[in-house]
Amino acid sequence: MSVSTALFDGYSMELAVEEIAAVGAAHVEPAFISGYVDFDEGLFAAAHAAKLRRAAEHAGLGINAVSAHIDLSGPDAIEALSRRIGFAAGLGASFLITNAGPARNSTAIRATIEALLPRLEEAGMVLALENPGHGSGDLLGSARSGASFVRDIGSPYVRLNHDAGNIFTYSGETMQPAQDIADAIDTVGHAHLKDVVSTGEGWAFCAIGDGSVDYASYWAVLPATLPVSIELPLRLQRPQRNDPQRRSTPVDIGTIRGALRRSLEFVNALDNAEF
């Protein structure tokens, strides 16, 4: 299990690594997601990867996955994805997580992936395609819709990253993650754990287990060996269930620490539960 640095938006990557190590986590998932955190393309360089890898190793953390989302149908998608593969390889990661793009652009998305399959194979890295949490018309609006795309590619280096919280919000609360993943387990290589409280005012991101996502049922159907990451984008808000909006100031560190500890305790309890 990893912890995403998205939780520490507004703080340095070094502090995020230190805080994640302090709660006893074994792995950190560096997150470079537009709208979640600030970064630029120049970051995806070998020197930055080496520095981050040293920081993680010094803290006693491994790096199994990296989130670095792009639209794989964009005009510069091949170049951007190539940079990310090199960066993730420099971190020693086994998974590179990204969104795919609009369903109407499925041909372009597939062309981008197939152009870089040799690089993924050479690096021994899985490209994990994630279902989004907002918007509409996405190629991977759900695991069910994305599974056939992954099966058609037919490579062990292209899998789904199933985001349990995203399926709940993208579907407008009509689908829980256990329902969505049931028929697509064979295509899922990694999962994100995210939770939201659903109220009359909208959705509020929260610690895993504090919200409206049914994790007991989800955990019961997940393969025991599936790699997962806790992703808590607490700085984002979704009033009236609108697209995510980033607050002007970071979440205070005490709130971050509390949410992370509760999440870890909850997931560890799921591990010990009998279903």
Coordinates of C-alpha atoms in Angstrom, one line a residue:
M1 CA 0.0 0.0 0.0
S2 CA 1.2 3.5 -0.9
V3 CA 0.2 7.0 0.1
S4 CA -0.2 9.7 -2.6
T5 CA 1.6 13.0 -2.1
A6 CA -1.6 14.7 -3.4
L7 CA -2.6 15.0 0.3
F8 CA 0.2 17.5 0.8
D9 CA -0.7 19.9 -1.9
G10 CA 0.9 23.3 -1.0
Y11 CA 3.8 21.7 0.9
S12 CA 7.1 20.5 -0.4
M13 CA 7.6 17.0 -1.8
E14 CA 10.3 16.5 0.8
L15 CA 7.9 17.3 3.7
A16 CA 5.3 14.9 2.1
V17 CA 7.9 12.1 2.1
E18 CA 8.8 12.8 5.7
E19 CA 5.2 12.8 6.9
I20 CA 4.3 9.7 5.0
A21 CA 7.2 7.8 6.5
A22 CA 6.4 9.1 10.0
V23 CA 3.0 7.4 10.0
G24 CA 4.6 4.0 9.2
A25 CA 3.7 3.7 5.5
A26 CA 6.0 1.6 3.3
H27 CA 5.5 3.4 0.0
V28 CA 5.0 6.9 -1.3
E29 CA 3.2 7.6 -4.6
P30 CA 4.5 10.9 -6.1
A31 CA 1.5 12.8 -7.6
F32 CA 1.7 15.2 -10.5
I33 CA -1.9 15.9 -11.4
S34 CA -3.1 19.1 -13.0
G35 CA -5.7 20.7 -10.8
Y36 CA -4.5 18.8 -7.8
V37 CA -1.0 20.2 -7.4
D38 CA 1.3 22.7 -9.1
F39 CA 4.1 21.4 -11.3
D40 CA 5.7 22.0 -14.7
E41 CA 6.9 19.6 -17.4
G42 CA 10.5 20.4 -16.6
L43 CA 10.1 18.4 -13.5
F44 CA 10.1 15.1 -15.5
A45 CA 13.9 15.0 -15.8
A46 CA 16.4 12.4 -14.7
A47 CA 18.0 14.7 -12.1
H48 CA 14.6 15.4 -10.4
A49 CA 13.8 11.6 -10.4
A50 CA 17.2 10.8 -8.8
K51 CA 16.7 13.5 -6.1
L52 CA 13.2 12.3 -5.3
R53 CA 14.3 8.6 -5.2
R54 CA 17.1 9.5 -2.8
A55 CA 14.7 11.3 -0.5
A56 CA 12.3 8.4 -0.5
E57 CA 15.1 5.9 0.2
H58 CA 16.5 8.1 3.0
A59 CA 13.0 8.1 4.6
G60 CA 12.8 4.3 4.3
L61 CA 10.1 4.5 1.6
G62 CA 9.7 2.6 -1.7
I63 CA 8.1 4.0 -4.8
N64 CA 5.8 1.5 -6.5
A65 CA 3.6 3.9 -8.5
V66 CA 3.6 7.5 -9.9
S67 CA 0.6 9.5 -10.9
A68 CA 1.3 11.9 -13.8
H69 CA -2.0 12.4 -15.7
I70 CA -2.3 13.6 -19.3
D71 CA -4.8 13.3 -22.0
L72 CA -3.4 10.5 -24.2
S73 CA -5.2 11.8 -27.2
G74 CA -3.5 15.2 -27.1
P75 CA -1.2 16.4 -29.9
D76 CA 1.9 16.1 -27.8
A77 CA 0.8 13.0 -25.9
I78 CA 3.5 10.7 -27.1
E79 CA 6.3 13.1 -26.1
A80 CA 4.6 13.9 -22.7
L81 CA 4.0 10.2 -21.9
S82 CA 7.6 9.3 -22.9
R83 CA 8.9 11.9 -20.5
R84 CA 6.8 10.4 -17.7
I85 CA 7.9 6.9 -18.5
G86 CA 11.5 7.9 -18.2
F87 CA 10.8 9.8 -15.0
A88 CA 8.9 6.9 -13.4
A89 CA 11.6 4.5 -14.4
G90 CA 14.2 6.7 -12.7
L91 CA 12.2 6.4 -9.5
G92 CA 12.1 2.7 -9.8
A93 CA 8.3 2.6 -10.1
S94 CA 6.4 -0.4 -11.4
F95 CA 3.2 1.6 -12.3
L96 CA 2.7 4.9 -14.2
I97 CA -0.9 6.2 -13.6
T98 CA -2.7 8.5 -16.0
N99 CA -6.1 9.3 -17.3
A100 CA -6.9 8.2 -20.9
G101 CA -9.1 10.9 -22.5
P102 CA -12.5 11.3 -24.3
A103 CA -14.1 8.2 -25.7
R104 CA -14.5 10.0 -29.0
N105 CA -10.7 10.0 -29.3
S106 CA -10.2 6.3 -28.5
T107 CA -8.2 5.8 -31.8
A108 CA -5.7 8.5 -30.9
I109 CA -5.4 7.2 -27.3
R110 CA -4.7 3.7 -28.5
A111 CA -2.1 5.0 -31.0
T112 CA -0.3 6.8 -28.2
I113 CA -0.2 3.7 -26.0
E114 CA 0.9 1.4 -28.8
A115 CA 3.7 3.8 -29.8
L116 CA 5.2 3.6 -26.3
L117 CA 4.5 -0.1 -25.5
P118 CA 8.1 -1.0 -26.4
R119 CA 9.3 1.6 -23.8
L120 CA 7.0 0.3 -21.2
E121 CA 8.1 -3.3 -21.8
E122 CA 11.8 -2.3 -21.7
A123 CA 11.2 -0.6 -18.4
G124 CA 9.1 -3.4 -17.0
M125 CA 6.5 -0.8 -16.2
V126 CA 2.7 -1.0 -16.3
L127 CA 0.7 2.0 -17.7
A128 CA -2.3 2.1 -15.4
L129 CA -5.3 4.0 -16.9
E130 CA -7.5 5.7 -14.3
N131 CA -11.2 6.3 -14.4
P132 CA -11.9 10.0 -13.7
G133 CA -14.0 11.5 -10.9
H134 CA -15.8 14.3 -12.9
G135 CA -16.8 15.3 -16.4
S136 CA -18.5 13.0 -18.9
G137 CA -17.9 11.1 -22.1
D138 CA -14.6 9.6 -20.9
L139 CA -13.2 6.5 -22.5
L140 CA -12.7 5.1 -18.9
G141 CA -15.9 6.4 -17.3
S142 CA -16.0 3.2 -15.4
A143 CA -14.0 -0.1 -15.1
R144 CA -16.8 -1.8 -17.1
S145 CA -16.4 0.6 -20.0
G146 CA -12.6 0.6 -19.8
A147 CA -12.1 -3.2 -19.5
S148 CA -12.8 -3.9 -23.2
F149 CA -10.3 -1.3 -24.3
V150 CA -7.6 -2.8 -22.2
R151 CA -8.5 -6.4 -23.3
D152 CA -8.3 -5.3 -26.9
I153 CA -4.8 -4.0 -26.4
G154 CA -3.9 -7.3 -24.9
S155 CA -0.7 -6.3 -23.2
P156 CA 0.2 -7.0 -19.5
Y157 CA 1.9 -3.6 -19.5
V158 CA -1.5 -1.8 -19.9
R159 CA -4.0 -2.2 -17.1
L160 CA -6.6 -0.2 -15.3
N161 CA -6.1 1.9 -12.2
H162 CA -9.5 1.6 -10.5
D163 CA -10.2 4.7 -8.4
A164 CA -12.9 3.7 -6.0
G165 CA -14.0 7.2 -5.0
N166 CA -14.0 8.5 -8.6
I167 CA -16.5 5.9 -9.7
F168 CA -18.9 7.0 -7.0
T169 CA -18.7 10.7 -8.0
Y170 CA -18.5 10.2 -11.8
S171 CA -21.6 8.1 -11.7
G172 CA -23.5 10.7 -9.6
E173 CA -23.6 8.3 -6.7
T174 CA -25.4 5.7 -8.8
M175 CA -22.6 3.1 -8.6
Q176 CA -20.4 1.9 -5.7
P177 CA -16.9 0.6 -6.6
A178 CA -17.6 -3.0 -5.9
Q179 CA -20.4 -3.0 -8.4
D180 CA -18.2 -1.4 -11.1
I181 CA -15.1 -3.6 -10.7
A182 CA -16.8 -7.0 -10.4
D183 CA -16.7 -7.8 -14.1
A184 CA -13.4 -6.1 -14.8
I185 CA -11.0 -7.6 -12.2
D186 CA -8.9 -9.2 -14.8
T187 CA -8.0 -5.8 -16.3
V188 CA -7.2 -4.0 -13.1
G189 CA -3.5 -3.7 -12.1
H190 CA -3.7 -1.0 -9.4
A191 CA -6.3 0.8 -7.3
H192 CA -6.7 4.2 -5.7
L193 CA -8.6 4.6 -2.4
K194 CA -10.5 7.9 -2.2
D195 CA -13.6 8.9 -0.2
V196 CA -16.1 11.7 -0.1
V197 CA -18.8 12.7 2.3
S198 CA -22.1 13.3 0.4
T199 CA -24.3 16.0 1.8
G200 CA -27.0 18.4 0.5
E201 CA -24.2 20.9 -0.2
G202 CA -22.2 18.6 -2.4
W203 CA -19.1 16.3 -1.9
A204 CA -16.3 16.9 0.5
F205 CA -13.1 14.8 0.4
C206 CA -12.3 13.0 3.6
A207 CA -10.4 10.2 5.2
I208 CA -11.0 6.7 3.9
G209 CA -13.9 5.3 5.9
D210 CA -15.3 8.7 6.9
G211 CA -17.4 9.1 3.8
S212 CA -20.1 7.6 1.5
V213 CA -18.0 5.1 -0.5
D214 CA -18.7 1.5 0.5
Y215 CA -15.2 0.2 1.2
A216 CA -16.3 -3.0 3.0
S217 CA -17.9 -4.4 -0.1
Y218 CA -15.0 -3.1 -2.3
W219 CA -12.3 -4.7 -0.1
A220 CA -14.1 -8.0 -0.2
V221 CA -13.8 -8.3 -4.0
L222 CA -10.3 -6.9 -4.4
P223 CA -7.5 -9.4 -5.0
A224 CA -5.4 -9.6 -1.9
T225 CA -2.2 -8.9 -3.8
L226 CA -3.5 -5.9 -5.8
P227 CA -1.3 -2.8 -5.2
V228 CA -3.3 0.1 -3.8
S229 CA -2.7 3.8 -2.9
I230 CA -4.5 6.0 -0.5
E231 CA -5.2 9.3 -2.3
L232 CA -6.7 12.1 -0.2
P233 CA -7.0 15.4 -2.2
L234 CA -8.3 17.3 0.8
R235 CA -7.5 20.7 -0.6
L236 CA -10.1 20.2 -3.3
Q237 CA -13.8 21.0 -2.8
R238 CA -16.9 20.0 -4.8
P239 CA -19.8 22.3 -3.8
Q240 CA -23.1 21.2 -5.4
R241 CA -21.2 18.3 -6.9
N242 CA -19.5 20.5 -9.4
D243 CA -16.0 19.9 -10.9
P244 CA -13.2 20.0 -8.3
Q245 CA -12.1 23.4 -7.1
R246 CA -8.8 24.0 -5.4
R247 CA -8.9 26.1 -2.2
S248 CA -6.7 29.1 -2.1
T249 CA -4.7 27.9 0.9
P250 CA -3.3 24.5 1.8
V251 CA -5.0 22.3 4.4
D252 CA -3.3 22.7 7.8
I253 CA -0.8 20.0 8.6
G254 CA -2.6 18.8 11.7
T255 CA -5.8 18.0 9.7
I256 CA -3.6 16.2 7.1
R257 CA -2.0 14.1 9.7
G258 CA -5.3 13.2 11.3
A259 CA -6.9 12.2 8.0
L260 CA -3.9 10.1 7.0
R261 CA -3.8 8.2 10.3
R262 CA -7.5 7.5 10.2
S263 CA -7.3 6.3 6.7
L264 CA -4.4 3.9 7.4
E265 CA -6.1 2.6 10.5
F266 CA -9.3 2.0 8.5
V267 CA -7.6 0.2 5.7
N268 CA -5.6 -1.9 8.1
A269 CA -8.9 -2.9 9.8
L270 CA -10.3 -3.9 6.5
D271 CA -7.4 -6.2 6.0
N272 CA -8.2 -7.9 9.3
A273 CA -11.9 -8.1 8.7
E274 CA -13.8 -11.3 7.7
F275 CA -16.3 -10.8 4.9

